[in-house]
Coordinates of C-alpha atoms in Angstrom, one line a residue:
M1 CA -20.6 -122.8 3.8
E2 CA -17.5 -120.6 4.2
T3 CA -14.7 -121.7 6.5
I4 CA -14.9 -119.7 9.7
A5 CA -12.0 -117.4 10.4
E6 CA -9.7 -118.6 13.2
K7 CA -8.3 -115.1 13.8
K8 CA -10.1 -111.9 14.5
Y9 CA -9.7 -109.6 11.5
T10 CA -9.8 -105.8 11.3
S11 CA -10.5 -103.6 8.3
K12 CA -6.8 -103.2 7.7
D13 CA -6.5 -106.9 7.0
F14 CA -8.8 -106.4 4.0
T15 CA -7.0 -103.3 2.7
S16 CA -4.6 -104.0 -0.1
D17 CA -1.4 -102.2 -0.9
Q18 CA -2.7 -100.8 -4.2
E19 CA -3.2 -97.1 -4.7
V20 CA -6.9 -96.4 -4.9
R21 CA -7.5 -94.6 -8.2
W22 CA -11.0 -93.2 -8.2
C23 CA -11.9 -89.5 -8.6
P24 CA -11.8 -87.5 -5.3
G25 CA -15.3 -87.4 -3.8
C26 CA -16.6 -90.5 -5.6
D27 CA -19.0 -92.7 -3.6
D28 CA -16.9 -95.7 -4.6
Y29 CA -14.6 -94.8 -1.7
V30 CA -17.5 -95.1 0.7
I31 CA -18.5 -98.5 -0.7
L32 CA -15.0 -99.8 -0.5
R33 CA -14.4 -98.6 3.1
T34 CA -17.8 -99.9 4.2
M35 CA -17.0 -103.4 2.7
Q36 CA -13.6 -103.4 4.4
K37 CA -15.3 -102.8 7.7
A38 CA -18.0 -105.3 7.1
L39 CA -15.8 -108.2 6.1
P40 CA -14.3 -108.8 9.5
E41 CA -17.8 -109.0 11.0
M42 CA -18.7 -111.8 8.5
G43 CA -16.3 -114.1 10.2
V44 CA -15.0 -115.8 7.0
A45 CA -11.4 -116.7 6.6
R46 CA -9.8 -114.2 4.3
E47 CA -8.5 -116.9 1.9
N48 CA -12.1 -117.9 1.4
V49 CA -13.3 -114.6 0.1
V50 CA -13.3 -113.8 -3.7
F51 CA -14.3 -110.6 -5.4
V52 CA -15.1 -110.8 -9.2
S53 CA -15.6 -107.7 -11.4
G54 CA -16.2 -106.9 -15.0
I55 CA -15.1 -103.6 -16.6
G56 CA -15.8 -100.0 -15.3
C57 CA -14.9 -97.8 -12.4
S58 CA -16.6 -100.2 -10.0
S59 CA -14.5 -103.1 -11.4
R60 CA -11.3 -101.9 -9.9
F61 CA -12.8 -103.1 -6.6
P62 CA -10.8 -106.4 -6.4
Y63 CA -7.5 -104.6 -6.5
Y64 CA -8.3 -102.7 -3.4
I65 CA -9.6 -105.6 -1.2
N66 CA -7.0 -107.8 0.2
T67 CA -8.6 -111.1 -0.7
Y68 CA -8.6 -113.3 -3.8
G69 CA -10.0 -111.4 -6.8
I70 CA -10.6 -111.6 -10.5
H71 CA -10.8 -108.5 -12.8
S72 CA -12.7 -110.2 -15.6
I73 CA -14.2 -109.0 -18.9
H74 CA -17.0 -106.6 -19.7
G75 CA -20.3 -107.9 -18.4
R76 CA -19.1 -111.4 -17.8
A77 CA -18.5 -111.3 -14.0
P78 CA -21.6 -113.2 -13.1
G79 CA -20.6 -116.2 -15.3
I80 CA -17.1 -116.3 -13.9
A81 CA -18.3 -115.8 -10.3
S82 CA -20.8 -118.6 -10.9
G83 CA -18.0 -120.9 -11.9
V84 CA -15.9 -120.0 -8.9
K85 CA -18.8 -120.7 -6.5
L86 CA -19.9 -123.9 -8.1
A87 CA -16.3 -125.2 -8.2
N88 CA -15.7 -124.4 -4.6
P89 CA -19.0 -123.9 -2.6
N90 CA -16.9 -123.0 0.5
L91 CA -16.0 -119.6 -0.9
S92 CA -17.8 -116.3 -0.1
V93 CA -18.1 -114.8 -3.6
W94 CA -18.9 -111.2 -4.3
I95 CA -19.4 -109.4 -7.7
A96 CA -18.7 -105.7 -8.1
T97 CA -20.4 -104.3 -11.1
G98 CA -21.8 -101.1 -12.6
D99 CA -25.1 -100.2 -14.3
G100 CA -23.5 -100.4 -17.7
D101 CA -21.4 -103.5 -17.0
A102 CA -24.4 -105.4 -15.5
M103 CA -27.3 -104.3 -17.6
A104 CA -26.0 -103.4 -21.0
I105 CA -23.3 -105.8 -22.3
G106 CA -23.8 -108.0 -19.3
G107 CA -27.6 -108.0 -19.2
N108 CA -28.0 -111.7 -20.2
H109 CA -25.5 -112.9 -17.5
F110 CA -27.1 -110.6 -14.9
I111 CA -30.7 -111.8 -15.3
H112 CA -29.7 -115.5 -15.4
V113 CA -27.5 -115.4 -12.3
L114 CA -30.5 -114.0 -10.4
R115 CA -32.8 -116.6 -11.9
R116 CA -30.5 -119.5 -11.0
N117 CA -30.1 -118.3 -7.4
I118 CA -26.5 -119.3 -6.9
D119 CA -25.2 -118.5 -3.4
L120 CA -23.3 -115.3 -4.2
N121 CA -23.6 -111.6 -3.7
I122 CA -23.8 -108.7 -6.2
I123 CA -23.0 -105.1 -5.5
L124 CA -24.4 -102.9 -8.3
F125 CA -22.8 -99.4 -8.4
N126 CA -25.6 -97.4 -10.1
N127 CA -24.4 -93.9 -11.1
E128 CA -26.7 -93.7 -14.2
I129 CA -23.8 -93.1 -16.5
Y130 CA -20.7 -94.7 -18.1
G131 CA -18.0 -93.2 -15.9
L132 CA -14.8 -95.0 -17.0
T133 CA -15.4 -94.3 -20.7
K134 CA -16.0 -90.7 -20.0
G135 CA -19.7 -90.0 -19.7
Q136 CA -21.9 -91.8 -22.2
F137 CA -25.5 -92.6 -21.3
S138 CA -26.1 -96.0 -19.6
P139 CA -29.2 -98.3 -19.3
T140 CA -30.2 -96.4 -16.2
S141 CA -29.8 -92.9 -17.6
L142 CA -32.9 -90.8 -17.5
I143 CA -34.9 -89.7 -20.5
G144 CA -33.7 -86.3 -21.5
Q145 CA -30.3 -86.7 -19.8
K146 CA -27.6 -84.9 -21.8
T147 CA -24.4 -87.0 -22.0
K148 CA -21.4 -87.4 -24.3
S149 CA -23.4 -89.8 -26.4
S150 CA -26.7 -88.0 -26.1
P151 CA -25.9 -84.3 -26.4
Y152 CA -29.5 -83.4 -27.2
G153 CA -30.9 -85.6 -24.5
N154 CA -31.3 -89.4 -24.0
T155 CA -34.4 -90.8 -25.7
Q156 CA -34.2 -94.4 -24.2
P157 CA -36.3 -95.3 -21.2
P158 CA -34.1 -96.4 -18.2
F159 CA -34.0 -99.8 -16.7
S160 CA -35.1 -100.0 -13.0
P161 CA -32.5 -102.5 -11.5
G162 CA -35.1 -103.6 -8.9
E163 CA -37.9 -104.2 -11.3
L164 CA -35.5 -106.1 -13.6
A165 CA -34.2 -108.2 -10.7
L166 CA -37.7 -109.1 -9.5
G167 CA -38.7 -110.0 -13.0
A168 CA -35.7 -112.3 -13.1
Q169 CA -36.9 -114.0 -9.9
A170 CA -34.3 -112.4 -7.6
R171 CA -34.8 -113.7 -4.0
F172 CA -32.9 -110.8 -2.4
F173 CA -32.9 -107.2 -3.4
A174 CA -31.7 -104.2 -1.4
R175 CA -31.1 -100.5 -2.2
V176 CA -29.0 -98.0 -0.4
G177 CA -27.6 -94.5 -0.9
G178 CA -23.9 -94.3 -1.7
G179 CA -23.3 -91.9 1.2
S180 CA -25.0 -94.0 3.8
P181 CA -22.2 -96.3 5.2
K182 CA -24.1 -97.4 8.3
E183 CA -27.1 -98.7 6.4
M184 CA -24.8 -100.0 3.7
G185 CA -22.7 -102.0 6.1
Q186 CA -25.8 -103.6 7.7
I187 CA -27.1 -104.6 4.2
F188 CA -23.7 -106.1 3.3
L189 CA -24.0 -108.3 6.4
E190 CA -27.6 -109.3 5.6
A191 CA -26.6 -110.2 2.0
H192 CA -23.7 -112.3 3.2
Q193 CA -26.0 -114.2 5.6
F194 CA -28.6 -114.8 2.9
K195 CA -28.4 -118.2 1.2
G196 CA -28.8 -117.5 -2.5
T197 CA -28.1 -114.7 -4.9
S198 CA -28.3 -111.3 -3.2
L199 CA -28.4 -108.0 -5.2
I200 CA -27.5 -104.7 -3.6
E201 CA -28.1 -101.5 -5.7
V202 CA -26.0 -98.6 -4.5
L203 CA -27.1 -95.2 -5.6
Q204 CA -23.6 -94.0 -6.3
N205 CA -22.8 -90.5 -7.3
C206 CA -20.4 -89.8 -10.1
V207 CA -18.8 -86.4 -9.3
I208 CA -17.4 -85.9 -12.8
F209 CA -20.0 -87.0 -15.3
N210 CA -23.3 -87.2 -13.4
D211 CA -22.8 -85.2 -10.3
G212 CA -25.8 -84.7 -8.1
C213 CA -28.0 -87.3 -9.8
Y214 CA -29.4 -88.4 -6.5
N215 CA -29.3 -85.1 -4.5
H216 CA -33.0 -84.9 -4.5
I217 CA -33.1 -88.2 -2.6
T218 CA -29.8 -88.4 -0.6
D219 CA -29.0 -84.9 0.5
K220 CA -29.1 -84.5 4.3
E221 CA -31.8 -81.8 4.1
V222 CA -34.3 -84.0 2.3
K223 CA -33.1 -87.5 3.1
D224 CA -35.6 -88.2 5.9
D225 CA -38.6 -87.1 3.9
K226 CA -37.5 -88.5 0.5
Q227 CA -36.4 -92.0 1.7
I228 CA -38.2 -94.7 3.6
Y229 CA -35.8 -97.2 5.2
L230 CA -37.5 -100.6 5.3
E231 CA -36.8 -103.2 8.0
H232 CA -38.5 -106.6 8.0
G233 CA -41.2 -106.9 10.6
K234 CA -41.4 -103.1 11.2
P235 CA -44.0 -100.5 10.2
M236 CA -43.3 -98.6 7.0
I237 CA -42.7 -95.2 8.7
F238 CA -40.5 -92.3 7.7
G239 CA -40.1 -88.5 7.8
K240 CA -38.0 -86.1 9.7
N241 CA -40.6 -86.2 12.5
R242 CA -41.3 -89.9 12.0
D243 CA -44.9 -89.0 11.4
K244 CA -45.4 -90.3 7.8
G245 CA -46.0 -93.8 6.6
L246 CA -47.4 -96.1 3.9
V247 CA -50.7 -97.7 3.6
L248 CA -52.3 -99.7 0.7
N249 CA -55.1 -97.9 -1.0
G250 CA -56.6 -100.2 -3.5
L251 CA -53.7 -101.3 -5.8
K252 CA -51.4 -98.5 -4.9
L253 CA -49.2 -97.4 -2.0
E254 CA -50.3 -94.2 -0.4
V255 CA -48.4 -91.8 1.9
V256 CA -50.3 -90.8 5.0
T257 CA -49.6 -88.6 8.0
I258 CA -50.0 -90.1 11.5
G259 CA -52.5 -88.1 13.4
E260 CA -54.5 -86.9 10.4
N261 CA -57.8 -88.4 9.4
G262 CA -57.6 -90.8 12.4
I263 CA -54.5 -92.5 11.1
T264 CA -52.3 -94.2 13.7
Q265 CA -49.1 -96.2 13.4
E266 CA -51.2 -99.4 13.6
D267 CA -52.7 -98.5 10.3
L268 CA -49.4 -98.5 8.5
L269 CA -48.2 -101.5 6.4
V270 CA -45.6 -103.7 8.1
H271 CA -42.7 -104.7 5.9
N272 CA -42.5 -108.4 5.0
A273 CA -39.2 -108.9 3.1
K274 CA -39.6 -112.7 3.3
E275 CA -42.9 -112.9 1.4
Q276 CA -42.7 -115.1 -1.6
D277 CA -45.3 -113.1 -3.6
T278 CA -43.5 -110.2 -5.2
T279 CA -46.6 -107.9 -5.6
L280 CA -45.8 -105.6 -2.7
H281 CA -42.1 -105.8 -3.3
N282 CA -42.6 -104.6 -6.8
M283 CA -44.8 -101.7 -5.5
L284 CA -42.0 -100.7 -3.2
V285 CA -39.3 -100.9 -5.9
R286 CA -41.4 -98.7 -8.2
L287 CA -42.2 -96.1 -5.4
K288 CA -40.5 -92.8 -6.3
S289 CA -41.4 -90.6 -3.3
P290 CA -40.4 -91.7 -0.8
L291 CA -37.8 -94.0 -2.4
A292 CA -37.7 -97.4 -0.7
I293 CA -34.3 -98.1 0.8
G294 CA -33.0 -101.1 2.7
V295 CA -33.7 -104.8 2.2
I296 CA -36.9 -104.8 0.1
R297 CA -36.9 -108.6 -0.6
S298 CA -35.3 -111.5 1.2
F299 CA -37.1 -114.6 0.3
D300 CA -35.5 -117.9 1.3
D301 CA -35.5 -120.4 -1.5
V302 CA -33.7 -123.5 -2.7
T303 CA -30.3 -122.6 -4.3
L304 CA -29.0 -123.9 -7.6
E305 CA -26.3 -125.8 -5.7
E306 CA -28.9 -127.6 -3.6
R307 CA -30.9 -128.5 -6.7
E308 CA -27.8 -129.8 -8.4
D309 CA -26.7 -131.8 -5.3
A310 CA -30.2 -133.3 -5.0
L311 CA -30.3 -134.3 -8.6
T312 CA -26.8 -135.8 -8.5
A313 CA -27.7 -137.9 -5.4
Q314 CA -30.9 -139.1 -7.1
V315 CA -29.0 -140.1 -10.3
K316 CA -26.3 -141.9 -8.2
A317 CA -28.9 -143.7 -6.1
N318 CA -30.7 -145.0 -9.2
S319 CA -27.5 -145.8 -11.2
P320 CA -26.4 -149.4 -11.7
F321 CA -22.8 -148.1 -11.9
T322 CA -20.6 -147.5 -8.9
K323 CA -17.4 -146.8 -10.8
T324 CA -16.2 -145.9 -14.2
D325 CA -15.2 -149.5 -15.1
D326 CA -18.8 -150.6 -14.5
L327 CA -19.9 -148.2 -17.2
F328 CA -17.1 -149.2 -19.6
F329 CA -17.8 -152.9 -19.4
S330 CA -21.5 -152.7 -19.4
G331 CA -23.7 -154.0 -22.2
E332 CA -22.1 -155.5 -25.3
T333 CA -18.3 -155.4 -25.3
Y334 CA -15.5 -156.7 -27.5
E335 CA -11.7 -157.1 -27.3
V336 CA -9.2 -155.9 -29.9
K337 CA -6.3 -158.4 -30.2

């Protein structure tokens, strides 16, 4: 695991001297500031933290965090981050990526890093648009969405990052609004503590090219009724008056009101993020109203590193060779004079 920090850090220790160059009002500022506040609480020595990014607005992230960082190439951050982590397991490795970077050109790398379950963390900035290249539709853009590359409306069905992740065997998936720093910070800490690949989808507003895409979910006036914040071991309850909840009706989730039709809080589903079976997690990911927020899945499983270490130990134990010379001089040999 990561080397424990000998000194007590503050958020300033993780703030670089680079000018932050995002559009005023962008949720990226919230994500950055929240991460800078969360890092000291993780207790990891600063020199053992690495941020890796691809290409996009989100991929400027490593410049603004005062740790080691790699601004890599489009869609390839998972491959590079995997190499960093496997080369030095003591590092705390984070990937900053966007919906286009991760799920278009980087889709192959994205699904396989989740499948392998390497001990690293992914923050997916999902603004449902290509922001850096000025407003083309992305893999998460909605059908009918008018963009620079779909002036008459997008005709391609969008990816659901959560469904894609669970289909790729992701062990940890969380979702949070871009304007919710308190919940976001807690999720960052939980992701860090999780042993394996964690994916955090941030519903990030792009004020220039897709402004207001999440207003119907994240606005203060509707947030309490349009979101359900899930916590492991707690009832699935939500609403401005905390009087609504989720029950299972056949093969579907159903919203009920406490006090109506004899419904009590005891009738509500209790969230189990650690369940191996993804059936209910998939239901929660697909739920549109209310939208499931928080850590939806957090299943502890063997990591790729642990599998590789176990295999290496097994091969070593069964090998007749203890050093390279044993291999070179085994079997039939001859000398050149």
